[in-house]
PDB file of C-alpha atoms in Angstrom:
ATOM      1  CA  MET H   1       2.050   2.379  23.322  1.00 70.00           C
ATOM      2  CA  GLN H   2       3.544   5.652  22.119  1.00 76.00           C
ATOM      3  CA  GLU H   3       6.702   4.878  24.091  1.00 84.00           C
ATOM      4  CA  GLU H   4       7.050   1.527  22.307  1.00 88.00           C
ATOM      5  CA  LEU H   5       6.606   3.181  18.908  1.00 87.00           C
ATOM      6  CA  GLN H   6       9.251   5.766  19.753  1.00 88.00           C
ATOM      7  CA  LYS H   7      11.749   2.950  20.312  1.00 92.00           C
ATOM      8  CA  ILE H   8      11.515   2.019  16.617  1.00 92.00           C
ATOM      9  CA  ASP H   9      14.553   3.553  14.927  1.00 93.00           C
ATOM     10  CA  THR H  10      13.494   5.529  11.843  1.00 92.00           C
ATOM     11  CA  ALA H  11      16.967   6.924  11.130  1.00 93.00           C
ATOM     12  CA  PRO H  12      17.706   4.299   8.430  1.00 92.00           C
ATOM     13  CA  ILE H  13      14.604   5.139   6.378  1.00 89.00           C
ATOM     14  CA  GLU H  14      15.254   8.882   6.728  1.00 91.00           C
ATOM     15  CA  ALA H  15      18.773   8.339   5.395  1.00 92.00           C
ATOM     16  CA  LEU H  16      17.471   6.141   2.565  1.00 92.00           C
ATOM     17  CA  LEU H  17      14.936   8.762   1.523  1.00 88.00           C
ATOM     18  CA  GLU H  18      17.660  11.428   1.425  1.00 91.00           C
ATOM     19  CA  MET H  19      19.842   9.133  -0.701  1.00 90.00           C
ATOM     20  CA  HIS H  20      16.900   8.544  -3.019  1.00 88.00           C
ATOM     21  CA  ARG H  21      16.552  12.308  -3.537  1.00 90.00           C
ATOM     22  CA  GLU H  22      20.279  12.561  -4.342  1.00 92.00           C
ATOM     23  CA  GLN H  23      19.968   9.633  -6.701  1.00 90.00           C
ATOM     24  CA  GLU H  24      17.094  11.247  -8.590  1.00 90.00           C
ATOM     25  CA  GLN H  25      19.072  14.483  -8.924  1.00 92.00           C
ATOM     26  CA  LEU H  26      22.022  12.588 -10.387  1.00 93.00           C
ATOM     27  CA  LYS H  27      19.757  10.764 -12.822  1.00 92.00           C
ATOM     28  CA  GLY H  28      18.342  14.092 -13.907  1.00 93.00           C
ATOM     29  CA  LEU H  29      21.858  15.387 -14.537  1.00 94.00           C
ATOM     30  CA  LEU H  30      22.690  12.239 -16.497  1.00 93.00           C
ATOM     31  CA  ALA H  31      19.621  12.679 -18.666  1.00 92.00           C
ATOM     32  CA  LYS H  32      20.446  16.320 -19.334  1.00 94.00           C
ATOM     33  CA  ALA H  33      24.052  15.446 -20.154  1.00 93.00           C
ATOM     34  CA  GLU H  34      22.849  12.802 -22.598  1.00 92.00           C
ATOM     35  CA  GLY H  35      20.640  15.351 -24.330  1.00 92.00           C
ATOM     36  CA  THR H  36      23.394  17.945 -24.715  1.00 93.00           C
ATOM     37  CA  LYS H  37      26.481  15.759 -25.272  1.00 93.00           C
ATOM     38  CA  GLY H  38      26.770  16.979 -28.854  1.00 92.00           C
ATOM     39  CA  LYS H  39      27.904  20.377 -27.559  1.00 93.00           C
ATOM     40  CA  VAL H  40      31.145  19.068 -26.037  1.00 94.00           C
ATOM     41  CA  ALA H  41      33.974  16.733 -26.950  1.00 95.00           C
ATOM     42  CA  GLU H  42      33.168  13.039 -26.582  1.00 93.00           C
ATOM     43  CA  ALA H  43      35.931  12.661 -23.986  1.00 95.00           C
ATOM     44  CA  VAL H  44      34.377  15.401 -21.818  1.00 95.00           C
ATOM     45  CA  TYR H  45      30.964  13.772 -21.971  1.00 94.00           C
ATOM     46  CA  ALA H  46      32.477  10.377 -21.072  1.00 95.00           C
ATOM     47  CA  ARG H  47      34.256  11.865 -18.024  1.00 95.00           C
ATOM     48  CA  VAL H  48      31.097  13.573 -16.789  1.00 95.00           C
ATOM     49  CA  ARG H  49      28.973  10.469 -17.308  1.00 94.00           C
ATOM     50  CA  LYS H  50      31.521   8.306 -15.500  1.00 96.00           C
ATOM     51  CA  ASP H  51      31.500  10.726 -12.558  1.00 95.00           C
ATOM     52  CA  TYR H  52      27.698  10.654 -12.246  1.00 94.00           C
ATOM     53  CA  GLU H  53      27.530   6.877 -12.565  1.00 94.00           C
ATOM     54  CA  GLY H  54      30.275   6.462  -9.965  1.00 95.00           C
ATOM     55  CA  ARG H  55      28.396   8.661  -7.514  1.00 94.00           C
ATOM     56  CA  LEU H  56      25.231   6.629  -8.106  1.00 93.00           C
ATOM     57  CA  GLU H  57      27.130   3.404  -7.376  1.00 94.00           C
ATOM     58  CA  ALA H  58      28.577   4.927  -4.198  1.00 94.00           C
ATOM     59  CA  LEU H  59      25.094   5.899  -3.030  1.00 93.00           C
ATOM     60  CA  GLU H  60      23.824   2.380  -3.600  1.00 92.00           C
ATOM     61  CA  ALA H  61      26.760   0.927  -1.657  1.00 94.00           C
ATOM     62  CA  LYS H  62      25.926   3.185   1.286  1.00 93.00           C
ATOM     63  CA  ALA H  63      22.256   2.252   1.019  1.00 92.00           C
ATOM     64  CA  ARG H  64      22.683  -1.521   1.366  1.00 92.00           C
ATOM     65  CA  PRO H  65      23.546  -1.661   5.101  1.00 94.00           C
ATOM     66  CA  LEU H  66      20.954   1.019   5.849  1.00 93.00           C
ATOM     67  CA  ARG H  67      18.320  -1.010   4.067  1.00 91.00           C
ATOM     68  CA  GLU H  68      19.144  -4.051   6.186  1.00 93.00           C
ATOM     69  CA  LYS H  69      18.839  -1.946   9.357  1.00 94.00           C
ATOM     70  CA  ALA H  70      15.511  -0.581   8.153  1.00 92.00           C
ATOM     71  CA  LYS H  71      14.209  -4.112   7.526  1.00 92.00           C
ATOM     72  CA  ALA H  72      15.290  -5.145  11.018  1.00 93.00           C
ATOM     73  CA  GLU H  73      13.362  -2.238  12.546  1.00 93.00           C
ATOM     74  CA  GLN H  74      10.391  -3.064  10.341  1.00 91.00           C
ATOM     75  CA  ALA H  75      10.452  -6.617  11.710  1.00 91.00           C
ATOM     76  CA  ARG H  76      10.342  -5.185  15.262  1.00 92.00           C
ATOM     77  CA  LEU H  77       7.421  -2.934  14.334  1.00 92.00           C
ATOM     78  CA  GLN H  78       5.321  -5.651  12.677  1.00 89.00           C
ATOM     79  CA  PRO H  79       4.083  -7.479  15.837  1.00 91.00           C
ATOM     80  CA  LEU H  80       3.523  -4.141  17.602  1.00 92.00           C
ATOM     81  CA  HIS H  81       1.454  -2.894  14.662  1.00 89.00           C
ATOM     82  CA  GLU H  82      -0.688  -6.039  14.752  1.00 90.00           C
ATOM     83  CA  ARG H  83      -1.119  -5.824  18.527  1.00 91.00           C
ATOM     84  CA  VAL H  84      -2.328  -2.214  18.257  1.00 90.00           C
ATOM     85  CA  ARG H  85      -4.751  -3.160  15.469  1.00 89.00           C
ATOM     86  CA  LYS H  86      -6.153  -6.001  17.580  1.00 91.00           C
ATOM     87  CA  ALA H  87      -6.558  -3.693  20.590  1.00 91.00           C
ATOM     88  CA  GLN H  88      -8.454  -1.191  18.443  1.00 89.00           C
ATOM     89  CA  GLU H  89     -10.770  -3.882  17.114  1.00 90.00           C
ATOM     90  CA  ASP H  90     -11.416  -5.255  20.617  1.00 92.00           C
ATOM     91  CA  ALA H  91     -12.262  -1.761  21.887  1.00 91.00           C
ATOM     92  CA  ARG H  92     -14.677  -1.228  19.010  1.00 90.00           C
ATOM     93  CA  LEU H  93     -16.403  -4.538  19.761  1.00 93.00           C
ATOM     94  CA  ASP H  94     -16.659  -3.608  23.460  1.00 93.00           C
ATOM     95  CA  VAL H  95     -18.550  -0.424  22.545  1.00 92.00           C
ATOM     96  CA  GLU H  96     -20.796  -2.311  20.125  1.00 92.00           C
ATOM     97  CA  GLU H  97     -21.545  -4.994  22.731  1.00 94.00           C
ATOM     98  CA  LEU H  98     -22.448  -2.403  25.366  1.00 94.00           C
ATOM     99  CA  LYS H  99     -24.886  -0.686  23.005  1.00 93.00           C
ATOM    100  CA  PHE H 100     -26.448  -4.017  22.128  1.00 93.00           C
ATOM    101  CA  ARG H 101     -26.940  -4.949  25.797  1.00 93.00           C
ATOM    102  CA  HIS H 102     -28.609  -1.570  26.330  1.00 92.00           C
ATOM    103  CA  GLU H 103     -30.909  -2.084  23.349  1.00 92.00           C
ATOM    104  CA  VAL H 104     -32.120  -5.434  24.647  1.00 92.00           C
ATOM    105  CA  GLY H 105     -32.903  -3.864  28.034  1.00 91.00           C
ATOM    106  CA  GLU H 106     -30.160  -5.271  30.230  1.00 92.00           C
ATOM    107  CA  LEU H 107     -28.691  -1.892  31.267  1.00 90.00           C
ATOM    108  CA  LYS H 108     -30.387   1.134  32.758  1.00 90.00           C
ATOM    109  CA  GLU H 109     -29.723   4.570  31.290  1.00 93.00           C
ATOM    110  CA  ASP H 110     -27.377   5.849  34.030  1.00 92.00           C
ATOM    111  CA  GLU H 111     -25.251   2.705  34.061  1.00 92.00           C
ATOM    112  CA  PHE H 112     -25.185   2.603  30.251  1.00 93.00           C
ATOM    113  CA  ALA H 113     -24.099   6.247  29.967  1.00 93.00           C
ATOM    114  CA  LYS H 114     -21.312   5.805  32.524  1.00 93.00           C
ATOM    115  CA  ARG H 115     -19.908   2.669  30.937  1.00 93.00           C
ATOM    116  CA  ARG H 116     -20.272   4.041  27.404  1.00 93.00           C
ATOM    117  CA  THR H 117     -18.213   7.133  28.245  1.00 94.00           C
ATOM    118  CA  ALA H 118     -15.367   5.012  29.594  1.00 94.00           C
ATOM    119  CA  LEU H 119     -15.415   2.568  26.679  1.00 94.00           C
ATOM    120  CA  GLU H 120     -15.578   5.324  24.055  1.00 92.00           C
ATOM    121  CA  GLU H 121     -12.601   7.065  25.645  1.00 94.00           C
ATOM    122  CA  THR H 122     -10.675   3.788  25.479  1.00 94.00           C
ATOM    123  CA  LEU H 123     -11.682   3.306  21.842  1.00 93.00           C
ATOM    124  CA  ALA H 124     -10.563   6.835  20.940  1.00 92.00           C
ATOM    125  CA  GLN H 125      -7.155   6.173  22.479  1.00 93.00           C
ATOM    126  CA  ARG H 126      -6.825   2.832  20.711  1.00 90.00           C
ATOM    127  CA  GLU H 127      -7.677   4.505  17.402  1.00 89.00           C
ATOM    128  CA  ARG H 128      -5.004   7.156  17.968  1.00 90.00           C
ATOM    129  CA  ASP H 129      -2.482   4.418  18.772  1.00 90.00           C
ATOM    130  CA  PHE H 130      -3.368   2.527  15.608  1.00 87.00           C
ATOM    131  CA  LEU H 131      -3.125   5.600  13.388  1.00 86.00           C
ATOM    132  CA  ALA H 132       0.340   6.314  14.756  1.00 88.00           C
ATOM    133  CA  ALA H 133       1.491   2.711  14.335  1.00 88.00           C
ATOM    134  CA  ASP H 134      -0.026   2.422  10.855  1.00 84.00           C
ATOM    135  CA  ALA H 135       1.561   5.669   9.676  1.00 85.00           C
ATOM    136  CA  LEU H 136       4.948   4.422  10.871  1.00 88.00           C
ATOM    137  CA  ALA H 137       4.436   1.047   9.181  1.00 85.00           C
ATOM    138  CA  GLN H 138       3.569   2.756   5.888  1.00 80.00           C
ATOM    139  CA  ARG H 139       6.760   4.826   6.049  1.00 82.00           C
ATOM    140  CA  PHE H 140       8.781   1.628   6.194  1.00 86.00           C
ATOM    141  CA  VAL H 141       6.750   0.060   3.370  1.00 80.00           C
ATOM    142  CA  SER H 142       7.341   3.109   1.149  1.00 77.00           C
ATOM    143  CA  VAL H 143      11.110   2.671   1.511  1.00 81.00           C
ATOM    144  CA  VAL H 144      11.829  -1.070   1.854  1.00 80.00           C
ATOM    145  CA  GLY H 145       8.561  -2.651   0.684  1.00 75.00           C
ATOM    146  CA  ALA H 146       6.099  -4.802   2.592  1.00 66.00           C
ATOM    147  CA  ALA H 147       7.409  -6.801   5.534  1.00 59.00           C
ATOM    148  CA  PRO H 148       7.880 -10.535   4.818  1.00 57.00           C
ATOM    149  CA  LEU H 149       5.243 -12.882   6.114  1.00 46.00           C
ATOM    150  CA  GLY H 150       5.980 -14.770   9.312  1.00 46.00           C
ATOM    151  CA  PRO H 151       6.641 -18.530   9.554  1.00 44.00           C
ATOM    152  CA  PRO H 152       3.852 -20.844   8.379  1.00 41.00           C
ATOM    153  CA  PRO H 153       1.240 -21.637  11.050  1.00 41.00           C
ATOM    154  CA  ALA H 154       1.328 -24.924  12.924  1.00 45.00           C
ATOM    155  CA  ALA H 155      -0.735 -27.789  11.583  1.00 42.00           C
ATOM    156  CA  ASP H 156      -3.306 -27.409  14.380  1.00 44.00           C
ATOM    157  CA  ALA H 157      -3.515 -23.610  14.111  1.00 42.00           C
ATOM    158  CA  ALA H 158      -6.874 -22.075  13.338  1.00 45.00           C
ATOM    159  CA  PRO H 159      -7.202 -21.113   9.638  1.00 48.00           C
ATOM    160  CA  GLU H 160      -7.119 -17.441   8.699  1.00 48.00           C
ATOM    161  CA  PRO H 161     -10.598 -16.046   7.938  1.00 50.00           C
ATOM    162  CA  PRO H 162     -11.302 -15.768   4.190  1.00 51.00           C
ATOM    163  CA  THR H 163     -12.142 -12.063   4.410  1.00 52.00           C
ATOM    164  CA  ALA H 164     -10.714  -9.081   6.208  1.00 57.00           C
ATOM    165  CA  PRO H 165     -12.196  -7.561   9.396  1.00 58.00           C
ATOM    166  CA  ARG H 166     -15.099  -5.267   8.596  1.00 57.00           C
ATOM    167  CA  MET H 167     -14.295  -1.579   8.546  1.00 57.00           C
ATOM    168  CA  LYS H 168     -16.448   1.317   9.630  1.00 54.00           C
ATOM    169  CA  ALA H 169     -18.458   2.971   6.886  1.00 49.00           C
ATOM    170  CA  PRO H 170     -15.952   5.039   4.840  1.00 47.00           C
ATOM    171  CA  GLU H 171     -16.171   8.787   4.650  1.00 50.00           C
ATOM    172  CA  ALA H 172     -16.468  10.234   1.154  1.00 46.00           C
ATOM    173  CA  GLN H 173     -13.150  12.045   1.044  1.00 48.00           C
ATOM    174  CA  VAL H 174     -11.345  12.132  -2.281  1.00 46.00           C
ATOM    175  CA  PRO H 175      -7.600  12.858  -2.179  1.00 48.00           C
ATOM    176  CA  PRO H 176      -6.329  15.420  -4.716  1.00 52.00           C
ATOM    177  CA  PRO H 177      -5.612  13.716  -8.079  1.00 52.00           C
ATOM    178  CA  LEU H 178      -2.066  13.267  -9.306  1.00 48.00           C
ATOM    179  CA  PRO H 179      -0.973  15.550 -12.179  1.00 49.00           C
ATOM    180  CA  SER H 180      -2.319  14.354 -15.513  1.00 48.00           C
ATOM    181  CA  GLY H 181       0.117  12.569 -17.770  1.00 49.00           C
ATOM    182  CA  ALA H 182       2.948  12.606 -15.233  1.00 45.00           C
ATOM    183  CA  PRO H 183       2.947   9.643 -12.822  1.00 45.00           C
ATOM    184  CA  PRO H 184       5.302  10.099  -9.862  1.00 46.00           C
ATOM    185  CA  PRO H 185       8.906   8.878 -10.247  1.00 46.00           C
ATOM    186  CA  LEU H 186       9.415   5.223  -9.586  1.00 41.00           C
ATOM    187  CA  PRO H 187      11.924   4.097  -6.969  1.00 42.00           C
ATOM    188  CA  SER H 188      15.079   2.924  -8.736  1.00 39.00           C
ATOM    189  CA  GLY H 189      18.509   1.584  -7.986  1.00 41.00           C
ATOM    190  CA  GLY H 190      17.034  -0.280  -5.041  1.00 41.00           C
ATOM    191  CA  LEU H 191      15.942   2.930  -3.242  1.00 43.00           C
ATOM    192  CA  PRO H 192      13.212   2.201  -2.224  1.00 43.00           C
ATOM    193  CA  GLN H 193      12.483  -1.374  -3.319  1.00 45.00           C
ATOM    194  CA  GLU H 194       9.326  -2.610  -4.965  1.00 43.00           C
ATOM    195  CA  ASP H 195       7.362  -5.542  -3.601  1.00 45.00           C
ATOM    196  CA  PRO H 196       8.641  -8.710  -5.362  1.00 45.00           C
ATOM    197  CA  THR H 197       5.088  -9.798  -6.170  1.00 43.00           C
ATOM    198  CA  VAL H 198       4.647  -6.677  -8.274  1.00 40.00           C
ATOM    199  CA  ALA H 199       7.945  -7.254 -10.076  1.00 42.00           C
ATOM    200  CA  ALA H 200       6.856 -10.792 -10.866  1.00 44.00           C
ATOM    201  CA  ALA H 201       3.572  -9.526 -12.293  1.00 42.00           C
ATOM    202  CA  ARG H 202       5.427  -7.300 -14.744  1.00 42.00           C
ATOM    203  CA  GLY H 203       7.146 -10.304 -16.273  1.00 43.00           C
ATOM    204  CA  LYS H 204       3.905 -11.876 -17.452  1.00 42.00           C
ATOM    205  CA  ALA H 205       3.246 -11.982 -21.169  1.00 36.00           C
ATOM    206  CA  GLN H 206       1.065  -9.087 -22.312  1.00 38.00           C
ATOM    207  CA  THR H 207      -0.860 -11.251 -24.817  1.00 36.00           C
ATOM    208  CA  GLU H 208      -1.577 -14.286 -22.624  1.00 40.00           C
ATOM    209  CA  PRO H 209      -5.269 -15.348 -22.730  1.00 39.00           C
ATOM    210  CA  GLN H 210      -6.855 -14.876 -19.317  1.00 41.00           C
ATOM    211  CA  THR H 211     -10.203 -15.623 -17.734  1.00 39.00           C
ATOM    212  CA  ILE H 212     -12.009 -13.767 -14.951  1.00 37.00           C
ATOM    213  CA  PRO H 213     -15.526 -13.997 -13.566  1.00 38.00           C
ATOM    214  CA  GLY H 214     -17.744 -12.410 -16.180  1.00 37.00           C
ATOM    215  CA  GLY H 215     -15.590 -12.667 -19.294  1.00 39.00           C
ATOM    216  CA  VAL H 216     -12.621 -13.986 -21.265  1.00 36.00           C
ATOM    217  CA  ILE H 217      -9.703 -12.013 -22.637  1.00 35.00           C
ATOM    218  CA  GLU H 218      -8.361 -13.235 -25.948  1.00 36.00           C
ATOM    219  CA  GLY H 219      -4.710 -12.686 -26.852  1.00 35.00           C
ATOM    220  CA  THR H 220      -4.994  -8.907 -27.228  1.00 35.00           C
ATOM    221  CA  VAL H 221      -2.007  -6.755 -28.129  1.00 35.00           C
ATOM    222  CA  MET H 222      -2.329  -3.646 -25.991  1.00 37.00           C
ATOM    223  CA  ALA H 223      -1.745  -0.262 -27.580  1.00 40.00           C
ATOM    224  CA  LYS H 224      -1.510   1.163 -24.052  1.00 58.00           C
ATOM    225  CA  PHE H 225      -0.639  -0.228 -20.668  1.00 76.00           C
ATOM    226  CA  ALA H 226      -2.217   0.729 -17.376  1.00 89.00           C
ATOM    227  CA  THR H 227      -0.916   1.342 -13.883  1.00 92.00           C
ATOM    228  CA  LEU H 228      -2.215   1.739 -10.361  1.00 92.00           C
ATOM    229  CA  VAL H 229      -0.489   4.545  -8.447  1.00 92.00           C
ATOM    230  CA  SER H 230      -0.671   4.221  -4.663  1.00 90.00           C
ATOM    231  CA  LEU H 231      -1.903   7.300  -2.783  1.00 86.00           C
ATOM    232  CA  ASP H 232      -0.599   6.029   0.567  1.00 77.00           C
ATOM    233  CA  GLY H 233       3.172   5.818   0.146  1.00 69.00           C
ATOM    234  CA  ASN H 234       5.789   8.575   0.151  1.00 70.00           C
ATOM    235  CA  PRO H 235       7.001   8.415  -2.529  1.00 77.00           C
ATOM    236  CA  PRO H 236       3.957   6.682  -4.022  1.00 80.00           C
ATOM    237  CA  GLN H 237       4.440   3.291  -5.681  1.00 86.00           C
ATOM    238  CA  GLU H 238       3.347   2.516  -9.225  1.00 88.00           C
ATOM    239  CA  TYR H 239       2.125  -0.962 -10.172  1.00 89.00           C
ATOM    240  CA  ARG H 240       1.944  -1.890 -13.854  1.00 88.00           C
ATOM    241  CA  LEU H 241      -1.097  -4.006 -14.733  1.00 89.00           C
ATOM    242  CA  GLY H 242      -0.961  -7.109 -16.900  1.00 84.00           C
ATOM    243  CA  PRO H 243      -3.832  -8.745 -18.837  1.00 83.00           C
ATOM    244  CA  ARG H 244      -5.090 -10.052 -15.486  1.00 87.00           C
ATOM    245  CA  THR H 245      -3.892  -8.666 -12.161  1.00 91.00           C
ATOM    246  CA  SER H 246      -5.192 -10.000  -8.853  1.00 91.00           C
ATOM    247  CA  LEU H 247      -5.134  -7.830  -5.728  1.00 93.00           C
ATOM    248  CA  GLY H 248      -5.354  -8.975  -2.122  1.00 91.00           C
ATOM    249  CA  ARG H 249      -3.633  -9.507   1.198  1.00 90.00           C
ATOM    250  CA  VAL H 250      -1.823 -12.792   0.499  1.00 88.00           C
ATOM    251  CA  ARG H 251       1.415 -13.101  -1.459  1.00 86.00           C
ATOM    252  CA  GLU H 252      -0.168 -15.237  -4.171  1.00 85.00           C
ATOM    253  CA  ASN H 253      -1.709 -12.071  -5.654  1.00 88.00           C
ATOM    254  CA  GLU H 254       0.116 -10.145  -8.372  1.00 89.00           C
ATOM    255  CA  ILE H 255      -0.309  -7.057  -6.171  1.00 92.00           C
ATOM    256  CA  SER H 256      -0.065  -7.968  -2.488  1.00 90.00           C
ATOM    257  CA  ILE H 257      -1.483  -5.342  -0.111  1.00 89.00           C
ATOM    258  CA  GLN H 258      -0.415  -6.083   3.453  1.00 86.00           C
ATOM    259  CA  LYS H 259      -3.332  -4.373   5.220  1.00 86.00           C
ATOM    260  CA  PRO H 260      -5.859  -5.970   7.604  1.00 87.00           C
ATOM    261  CA  SER H 261      -8.736  -4.192   5.844  1.00 88.00           C
ATOM    262  CA  VAL H 262      -7.910  -5.947   2.555  1.00 91.00           C
ATOM    263  CA  SER H 263      -9.265  -9.452   1.956  1.00 89.00           C
ATOM    264  CA  ARG H 264      -7.036 -12.391   1.016  1.00 88.00           C
ATOM    265  CA  LYS H 265      -8.457 -12.408  -2.519  1.00 90.00           C
ATOM    266  CA  HIS H 266      -9.987  -8.962  -2.788  1.00 93.00           C
ATOM    267  CA  ALA H 267     -10.371  -7.983  -6.462  1.00 93.00           C
ATOM    268  CA  VAL H 268      -9.054  -8.530  -9.984  1.00 93.00           C
ATOM    269  CA  ILE H 269      -8.351  -6.068 -12.789  1.00 93.00           C
ATOM    270  CA  ALA H 270      -8.471  -7.553 -16.289  1.00 88.00           C
ATOM    271  CA  LEU H 271      -8.144  -6.273 -19.842  1.00 85.00           C
ATOM    272  CA  MET H 272     -11.455  -6.878 -21.591  1.00 83.00           C
ATOM    273  CA  PRO H 273     -12.399  -5.928 -25.182  1.00 79.00           C
ATOM    274  CA  GLU H 274     -13.953  -2.717 -23.847  1.00 81.00           C
ATOM    275  CA  GLY H 275     -10.941  -1.825 -21.661  1.00 86.00           C
ATOM    276  CA  TYR H 276      -9.674  -2.504 -18.139  1.00 91.00           C
ATOM    277  CA  VAL H 277     -12.390  -3.839 -15.819  1.00 93.00           C
ATOM    278  CA  ILE H 278     -12.173  -4.260 -12.046  1.00 95.00           C
ATOM    279  CA  THR H 279     -14.186  -7.037 -10.375  1.00 92.00           C
ATOM    280  CA  ASP H 280     -14.710  -7.376  -6.626  1.00 91.00           C
ATOM    281  CA  LEU H 281     -14.247 -10.966  -5.386  1.00 90.00           C
ATOM    282  CA  ASP H 282     -16.854 -10.796  -2.599  1.00 85.00           C
ATOM    283  CA  SER H 283     -14.390  -8.977  -0.342  1.00 87.00           C
ATOM    284  CA  GLY H 284     -15.244  -8.136   3.244  1.00 86.00           C
ATOM    285  CA  ASN H 285     -14.777  -4.372   2.993  1.00 87.00           C
ATOM    286  CA  GLY H 286     -15.665  -3.895  -0.656  1.00 89.00           C
ATOM    287  CA  THR H 287     -14.094  -2.368  -3.746  1.00 94.00           C
ATOM    288  CA  PHE H 288     -14.765   1.290  -4.490  1.00 95.00           C
ATOM    289  CA  VAL H 289     -14.339   3.347  -7.662  1.00 95.00           C
ATOM    290  CA  ASN H 290     -14.557   7.092  -7.073  1.00 94.00           C
ATOM    291  CA  ASP H 291     -16.018   6.335  -3.618  1.00 91.00           C
ATOM    292  CA  GLU H 292     -18.851   4.202  -5.054  1.00 92.00           C
ATOM    293  CA  ARG H 293     -18.918   0.542  -4.048  1.00 92.00           C
ATOM    294  CA  VAL H 294     -18.888  -1.658  -7.140  1.00 92.00           C
ATOM    295  CA  LYS H 295     -19.054  -5.308  -8.119  1.00 91.00           C
ATOM    296  CA  THR H 296     -17.750  -4.791 -11.663  1.00 92.00           C
ATOM    297  CA  ARG H 297     -16.751  -1.516 -13.283  1.00 94.00           C
ATOM    298  CA  LYS H 298     -14.825  -0.404 -16.376  1.00 94.00           C
ATOM    299  CA  LEU H 299     -11.982   1.863 -15.287  1.00 95.00           C
ATOM    300  CA  GLN H 300     -11.312   5.264 -16.807  1.00 94.00           C
ATOM    301  CA  ASP H 301      -8.031   7.182 -16.734  1.00 93.00           C
ATOM    302  CA  GLY H 302      -7.808   9.043 -13.414  1.00 94.00           C
ATOM    303  CA  ASP H 303     -10.355   6.904 -11.534  1.00 96.00           C
ATOM    304  CA  LYS H 304      -9.724   6.563  -7.807  1.00 96.00           C
ATOM    305  CA  VAL H 305      -9.752   2.892  -6.750  1.00 96.00           C
ATOM    306  CA  ARG H 306      -9.977   1.902  -3.082  1.00 94.00           C
ATOM    307  CA  LEU H 307      -9.643  -1.554  -1.514  1.00 93.00           C
ATOM    308  CA  GLY H 308     -10.317  -1.470   2.226  1.00 86.00           C
ATOM    309  CA  ASP H 309      -8.390   1.599   3.370  1.00 86.00           C
ATOM    310  CA  ARG H 310      -5.791   1.525   0.569  1.00 90.00           C
ATOM    311  CA  ALA H 311      -6.317   4.059  -2.226  1.00 93.00           C
ATOM    312  CA  PHE H 312      -4.905   4.136  -5.775  1.00 94.00           C
ATOM    313  CA  VAL H 313      -5.284   6.143  -8.976  1.00 95.00           C
ATOM    314  CA  PHE H 314      -5.834   4.203 -12.222  1.00 95.00           C
ATOM    315  CA  LYS H 315      -3.800   5.624 -15.107  1.00 93.00           C
ATOM    316  CA  LEU H 316      -3.540   4.744 -18.788  1.00 88.00           C
ATOM    317  CA  THR H 317      -0.087   5.319 -20.296  1.00 75.00           C
ATOM    318  CA  GLY H 318       1.320   4.953 -23.820  1.00 56.00           C
ATOM    319  CA  ARG H 319       3.611   2.021 -24.577  1.00 44.00           C
TER     320      ARG H 319
END
């Protein structure tokens, strides 16, 4: 499995990340030039600005073919990633089945111990394979966004289960919080790209009446807007929340999270009179706020939100 993963070419995303760093440096120079342009002749400022903007355009032109190559490699990785996940799940079920057969008295102690050792070694290897494949998949997502869904299933295909596969009980490990008041820089200029479902969510009217289980939002003019900042990407992605934002695995959600541990319709975050409230939609693996499983919870600035194995920080920001 490791050999197959090593055949995935990561050179395009490495190059894109380097271009993104250059792009951010140029944008910083542009901002500084804008703030100090009064110290020089207007013609000098115009020449400097034109130079920076031209270099930004050149970077974007170089990025386009690299982005296409990265998407092609991501498409090659997608079925491998799913195959590794399935192998891990099958190995976990094999161990669980063996223990169950022992509990009901089918297996003697010596036979059980021998078979358990072999199955647990297989499971450990499958888990290592999945971690490697998942880490690689997330690197691609952080640069070019989530991979597109495959072709629609055949008419006689079995329907997808309504909830995600159950995860193991999560460990209470809290990642270090992001610096207060300074969300990480957003990808710009197409490097890396944001998931189109998130971009669509941003276009929704901020005063549109919305309804969620447990309450109704009237047409409220927000003095502040809120964001979810992903803790899994590098660089992390920031998702701006509307009056009602659905989260889940399928593309119909405003925020689509392409992870097996996330249910199709996992949770919703809505602006209520008392503030932003997250509601779990009977998901398979649960919704957690600060590592506590919740059904409904008002969110506070800096709260850690986790859906399946995807973690975010909730942040309130001025208009």
